[in-house]
């Protein structure tokens, strides 16, 4: 008895959810089709541009080549989790202040990547930022502003954690 | 406190960082079918047959449509902004690999995509032609049997029915001495040929469109288009309908760069919706964009007579534009870029022959720069080659020849409000040109180069807008400029806000919707700030005048005595005026503005006109590079870009447009190329077509805006969206020659080409 | 992705091997990270009818350990990110950690596993030539038990391996040689994130002040990773302190590399250019290897 669909249970932006997925469906298709989360988008379709970036288990992945059927028990976080209570995440605010986007299509993916970077490396250098983002494409060419946004966000997060002491 | 010239975040910033920004791919209509395009696998062939049976039988497939099906419902199913030469689905023959041949409709997108692979198409191969020069020759295989210019263009009418050629259009420019005597005479003659490659725009959001017939005589189309008004009028024309029966709606675009202009997927979606009787969504993949539209490859032959002081005496330029299988806006690119092909220089005798040529490649159309980057690559590489040969410093050579404010350009139009000299001098200063540099002698060499380019904004074009007031005094701007990240909505809000004394953040800018937003020629060619800005300004001032009349009535005085300040008229708020006028919180007051700048069409034989453009754009670039002479790889360390910006209404946004254009152009200079083998495009998609990443960006991009108010621009503003693209490629090519002595006359400047050049200079060759 | 396959989630190695059985009209594949498989399916190269998910094997096959002194064992389901960051790998075979951190991009590395990386057999992949240079052996489980394979026996051609239908890569073991030094050089001719046009891995040990166990492997220019034995032989036994002799030997090795390898032309460059890049990067790899004092060259 073979089935081409599977029911999966996982955590999405902190909520327990269940979904019936086609076995060849990608995480990206699932997020958009089933959950109406449009922050992650399909662009290159090959995992190289980063427009579809979401976190699985706290790690950024290319959701357009991630098999949804393997998500059972996983923790998925998308851009929509960042501003749920109305306030913007410091990285999001930094992107606004620095003008780190133009058309905005790559922006959620960029922001997700930058948050992970700052989590692991609170004071990255220009080179470290460029290397980390070398797989996240911005055709509008907003790279200089994105780098500025990361530095600004790093400073904000540092101030916040200093203030918290 | 003025709103003008204050840098501010764009109005929609929040939606772009929180993922809620709206794009067409998010949209859904009840009972919508998904379409997948079956594409030609032959570059040039007669269509022998299409067998849809296997696809039709697939579970979940609604139907399979061919060109014949379309021709049943659309009488003359050919579209295009200049030539009506592009069939909605191929009829009789195919003219490039990737041409849409059939359409599969299904309830789900993945089902349509899978079934598309089952449609069996057979072809009878014809001899193809891929090179623009070869295609313009007498014995070249013919891509089209005859030319089909659209009726709307007076200057193309003479081409109707012309047979036996792949040259869709040949435009000419002749200025000054008609017979400049190339043989004999003083000075030297320099002649070079430059080639640029076919490249793809690669907006990260691939094209998509949804069409729905809402009722028997109304069509609604949602599209990722930069030109909603054009789409409306072209769909109406195809259907034989009135424009007021067609509605085109545009949310945000995930990038455009010219790829999303004129007709792209809207006709296919419309034809399918008409046949199926249900809404149809056509959304292509990134890979498919490479089979949809591209930037012209070019061959440019440029010949100059130069006297012993380095002065350009005469110049003849011959350009061949590789337009691919369908004309799209290629003829206009050919004409408009042909006009500036001789460069921003004072030259006594100029002749330009510019040819739009059909080939069997992906169609080429408008891309950021509209042909200017290719022309500037040619004339600025040529300038440096002349400098090297004559021993003149490259800046000095340009200084001696550059057109200055007030000079007559080769089109016969005076250069007005064009800061050519200032751009050149600031470029030289920013490049520290007077200082010597160490070019190195080991594995890594260093060099620098400069270039300067000029563009005339396309004309004549029209933009119209309304600015209206609701009962509570809130302001809404209705305009058709599409915001694809350039910040146009914010600029319009700034202009309207400044005129009315209202904070821009409180002004609603509606997304383009041809049912609500007035006509706009298109968001292209850096025209929107100037044209739509002027329209919005006029509309806001019209609204203000009406408010003054209403306020005068309320206040019991004459409109001439009414004063306006801080969002109050005769001391009253807008809300107070509305309530007093209507007796309740009610009513709408609408201000209207339309802007069509004056221009004079160029003479068809000479290309001369006293008013060829309402504004000029000037952009200069400098590049500092390092070259690894063992691998040939170029690293661009620093780019300077100096832009003649008029007045920057939002300076940070203006700077971002410049640097964004620079980054894009660097890709086209060093790594991007659509590569063909036996007519097959071998590198569609981002895995093999490499665009610049953060790691490829120069460490330093230095953007300088020169601001002199343009007399006709809104608050002195003019366009700059393309200025960053003009001069990057030749600046890098010139820097390469400076660093290594290697002159490469074709783009992209790949590592292999550089290495072969280095070896050649050392008397070696790559085996 | 076209027709939806069925998916099973076996809980033991035996079950995995059983589930990998395949009738004539079926296409059955193991699913680990799935990044390579997703691309093959999307582009129509593969239409799996059944996928055997290795999720439940993550614990057993996802370990990095030193099972006995001198051996580094990396489970097939270790992700490339884990490989790049592992302190054990950094200590035992730093060149492998470094190369793992360069594959594709970080999002792919977070999901893609070593086993899949090897089974995919894409000639532009970074790790097979590095593993070849380290004399790695691949542990393969099948219906008849466990067998071992060298890298060049495993990868037989363009996207081709010698794995049987019901065989599964379970681990890679790398001999640890305390005195071994190795470098990995990767050259991409277009943008920074491009697949490489040529990779060179060079490794040596030192014995009595002389070069021992030289290894030079290349990737991306041939359809499977290649050891340049002729070039290696020219370095073998050369005294490390004899700068002139060493330089001459390196030159000869570079020439041998250029003679031995016949690259094909493709989008990354013509055959002639690739051969020259092979020479240049072999020279640079060897120079880097033999000069402690010099810092890592730019890409």
PDB file of N, CA, C and O in Angstrom, chain B residues 666-692:
ATOM      1  N   UNK B 666      28.449  45.459 -12.918  1.00  0.00           N
ATOM      2  CA  UNK B 666      29.693  44.711 -12.715  1.00  0.00           C
ATOM      3  C   UNK B 666      29.511  43.249 -13.100  1.00  0.00           C
ATOM      4  O   UNK B 666      30.405  42.632 -13.668  1.00  0.00           O
ATOM      5  N   UNK B 667      28.338  42.713 -12.792  1.00  0.00           N
ATOM      6  CA  UNK B 667      28.062  41.340 -13.202  1.00  0.00           C
ATOM      7  C   UNK B 667      28.146  41.205 -14.705  1.00  0.00           C
ATOM      8  O   UNK B 667      28.723  40.258 -15.244  1.00  0.00           O
ATOM      9  N   UNK B 668      27.579  42.179 -15.415  1.00  0.00           N
ATOM     10  CA  UNK B 668      27.572  42.133 -16.869  1.00  0.00           C
ATOM     11  C   UNK B 668      28.938  42.428 -17.452  1.00  0.00           C
ATOM     12  O   UNK B 668      29.195  42.151 -18.618  1.00  0.00           O
ATOM     13  N   UNK B 669      29.794  42.981 -16.627  1.00  0.00           N
ATOM     14  CA  UNK B 669      31.143  43.269 -17.097  1.00  0.00           C
ATOM     15  C   UNK B 669      32.052  42.057 -16.946  1.00  0.00           C
ATOM     16  O   UNK B 669      32.907  41.801 -17.797  1.00  0.00           O
ATOM     17  N   UNK B 670      31.866  41.311 -15.858  1.00  0.00           N
ATOM     18  CA  UNK B 670      32.852  40.291 -15.523  1.00  0.00           C
ATOM     19  C   UNK B 670      32.386  38.844 -15.653  1.00  0.00           C
ATOM     20  O   UNK B 670      33.181  37.964 -15.962  1.00  0.00           O
ATOM     21  N   UNK B 671      31.112  38.575 -15.366  1.00  0.00           N
ATOM     22  CA  UNK B 671      30.755  37.157 -15.266  1.00  0.00           C
ATOM     23  C   UNK B 671      29.486  36.732 -15.984  1.00  0.00           C
ATOM     24  O   UNK B 671      29.278  35.545 -16.202  1.00  0.00           O
ATOM     25  N   UNK B 672      28.626  37.642 -16.340  1.00  0.00           N
ATOM     26  CA  UNK B 672      27.338  37.231 -16.887  1.00  0.00           C
ATOM     27  C   UNK B 672      27.389  37.094 -18.401  1.00  0.00           C
ATOM     28  O   UNK B 672      27.931  37.940 -19.101  1.00  0.00           O
ATOM     29  N   UNK B 673      26.811  36.017 -18.892  1.00  0.00           N
ATOM     30  CA  UNK B 673      26.694  35.850 -20.334  1.00  0.00           C
ATOM     31  C   UNK B 673      25.718  34.720 -20.607  1.00  0.00           C
ATOM     32  O   UNK B 673      25.827  33.646 -20.020  1.00  0.00           O
ATOM     33  N   UNK B 674      24.761  34.951 -21.499  1.00  0.00           N
ATOM     34  CA  UNK B 674      23.882  33.877 -21.937  1.00  0.00           C
ATOM     35  C   UNK B 674      24.654  33.100 -23.001  1.00  0.00           C
ATOM     36  O   UNK B 674      24.998  33.652 -24.047  1.00  0.00           O
ATOM     37  N   UNK B 675      24.942  31.826 -22.713  1.00  0.00           N
ATOM     38  CA  UNK B 675      25.825  31.059 -23.584  1.00  0.00           C
ATOM     39  C   UNK B 675      25.013  30.067 -24.408  1.00  0.00           C
ATOM     40  O   UNK B 675      24.167  29.356 -23.882  1.00  0.00           O
ATOM     41  N   UNK B 676      25.288  30.034 -25.689  1.00  0.00           N
ATOM     42  CA  UNK B 676      24.571  29.140 -26.584  1.00  0.00           C
ATOM     43  C   UNK B 676      25.512  28.092 -27.163  1.00  0.00           C
ATOM     44  O   UNK B 676      26.672  28.373 -27.441  1.00  0.00           O
ATOM     45  N   UNK B 677      24.981  26.902 -27.353  1.00  0.00           N
ATOM     46  CA  UNK B 677      25.719  25.869 -28.080  1.00  0.00           C
ATOM     47  C   UNK B 677      24.721  25.234 -29.039  1.00  0.00           C
ATOM     48  O   UNK B 677      23.718  24.679 -28.573  1.00  0.00           O
ATOM     49  N   UNK B 678      24.986  25.310 -30.337  1.00  0.00           N
ATOM     50  CA  UNK B 678      24.048  24.791 -31.346  1.00  0.00           C
ATOM     51  C   UNK B 678      22.648  25.366 -31.136  1.00  0.00           C
ATOM     52  O   UNK B 678      21.660  24.639 -31.231  1.00  0.00           O
ATOM     53  N   UNK B 679      22.588  26.648 -30.806  1.00  0.00           N
ATOM     54  CA  UNK B 679      21.291  27.278 -30.663  1.00  0.00           C
ATOM     55  C   UNK B 679      20.613  27.023 -29.336  1.00  0.00           C
ATOM     56  O   UNK B 679      19.566  27.617 -29.052  1.00  0.00           O
ATOM     57  N   UNK B 680      21.166  26.149 -28.509  1.00  0.00           N
ATOM     58  CA  UNK B 680      20.580  25.853 -27.203  1.00  0.00           C
ATOM     59  C   UNK B 680      21.234  26.727 -26.145  1.00  0.00           C
ATOM     60  O   UNK B 680      22.460  26.786 -26.064  1.00  0.00           O
ATOM     61  N   UNK B 681      20.432  27.372 -25.342  1.00  0.00           N
ATOM     62  CA  UNK B 681      20.964  28.144 -24.232  1.00  0.00           C
ATOM     63  C   UNK B 681      21.421  27.165 -23.157  1.00  0.00           C
ATOM     64  O   UNK B 681      20.628  26.391 -22.644  1.00  0.00           O
ATOM     65  N   UNK B 682      22.697  27.153 -22.852  1.00  0.00           N
ATOM     66  CA  UNK B 682      23.213  26.125 -21.940  1.00  0.00           C
ATOM     67  C   UNK B 682      23.260  26.571 -20.482  1.00  0.00           C
ATOM     68  O   UNK B 682      23.537  25.770 -19.598  1.00  0.00           O
ATOM     69  N   UNK B 683      22.970  27.829 -20.223  1.00  0.00           N
ATOM     70  CA  UNK B 683      23.060  28.258 -18.828  1.00  0.00           C
ATOM     71  C   UNK B 683      21.892  29.106 -18.336  1.00  0.00           C
ATOM     72  O   UNK B 683      22.095  30.155 -17.729  1.00  0.00           O
ATOM     73  N   UNK B 684      20.651  28.642 -18.546  1.00  0.00           N
ATOM     74  CA  UNK B 684      19.549  29.375 -17.924  1.00  0.00           C
ATOM     75  C   UNK B 684      19.547  29.099 -16.423  1.00  0.00           C
ATOM     76  O   UNK B 684      19.927  28.009 -16.005  1.00  0.00           O
ATOM     77  N   UNK B 685      19.165  30.036 -15.638  1.00  0.00           N
ATOM     78  CA  UNK B 685      19.078  29.783 -14.205  1.00  0.00           C
ATOM     79  C   UNK B 685      20.328  30.198 -13.458  1.00  0.00           C
ATOM     80  O   UNK B 685      21.407  30.316 -14.024  1.00  0.00           O
ATOM     81  N   UNK B 686      20.165  30.396 -12.143  1.00  0.00           N
ATOM     82  CA  UNK B 686      21.237  30.996 -11.355  1.00  0.00           C
ATOM     83  C   UNK B 686      22.342  30.027 -10.979  1.00  0.00           C
ATOM     84  O   UNK B 686      23.366  30.447 -10.454  1.00  0.00           O
ATOM     85  N   UNK B 687      22.163  28.734 -11.250  1.00  0.00           N
ATOM     86  CA  UNK B 687      23.240  27.798 -10.963  1.00  0.00           C
ATOM     87  C   UNK B 687      24.415  27.989 -11.906  1.00  0.00           C
ATOM     88  O   UNK B 687      25.573  27.857 -11.518  1.00  0.00           O
ATOM     89  N   UNK B 688      24.106  28.329 -13.148  1.00  0.00           N
ATOM     90  CA  UNK B 688      25.157  28.455 -14.166  1.00  0.00           C
ATOM     91  C   UNK B 688      25.311  29.865 -14.704  1.00  0.00           C
ATOM     92  O   UNK B 688      26.304  30.180 -15.349  1.00  0.00           O
ATOM     93  N   UNK B 689      24.327  30.733 -14.503  1.00  0.00           N
ATOM     94  CA  UNK B 689      24.438  32.125 -14.930  1.00  0.00           C
ATOM     95  C   UNK B 689      24.741  32.908 -13.660  1.00  0.00           C
ATOM     96  O   UNK B 689      23.896  33.020 -12.776  1.00  0.00           O
ATOM     97  N   UNK B 690      25.950  33.414 -13.564  1.00  0.00           N
ATOM     98  CA  UNK B 690      26.418  33.907 -12.267  1.00  0.00           C
ATOM     99  C   UNK B 690      26.280  35.414 -12.129  1.00  0.00           C
ATOM    100  O   UNK B 690      26.937  36.193 -12.834  1.00  0.00           O
ATOM    101  N   UNK B 691      25.441  35.817 -11.173  1.00  0.00           N
ATOM    102  CA  UNK B 691      25.276  37.234 -10.885  1.00  0.00           C
ATOM    103  C   UNK B 691      26.083  37.573  -9.624  1.00  0.00           C
ATOM    104  O   UNK B 691      26.369  36.695  -8.825  1.00  0.00           O
ATOM    105  N   UNK B 692      26.442  38.834  -9.459  1.00  0.00           N
ATOM    106  CA  UNK B 692      27.326  39.201  -8.343  1.00  0.00           C
ATOM    107  C   UNK B 692      26.701  38.929  -6.972  1.00  0.00           C
ATOM    108  O   UNK B 692      25.516  39.167  -6.758  1.00  0.00           O
TER     109      UNK B 692
END
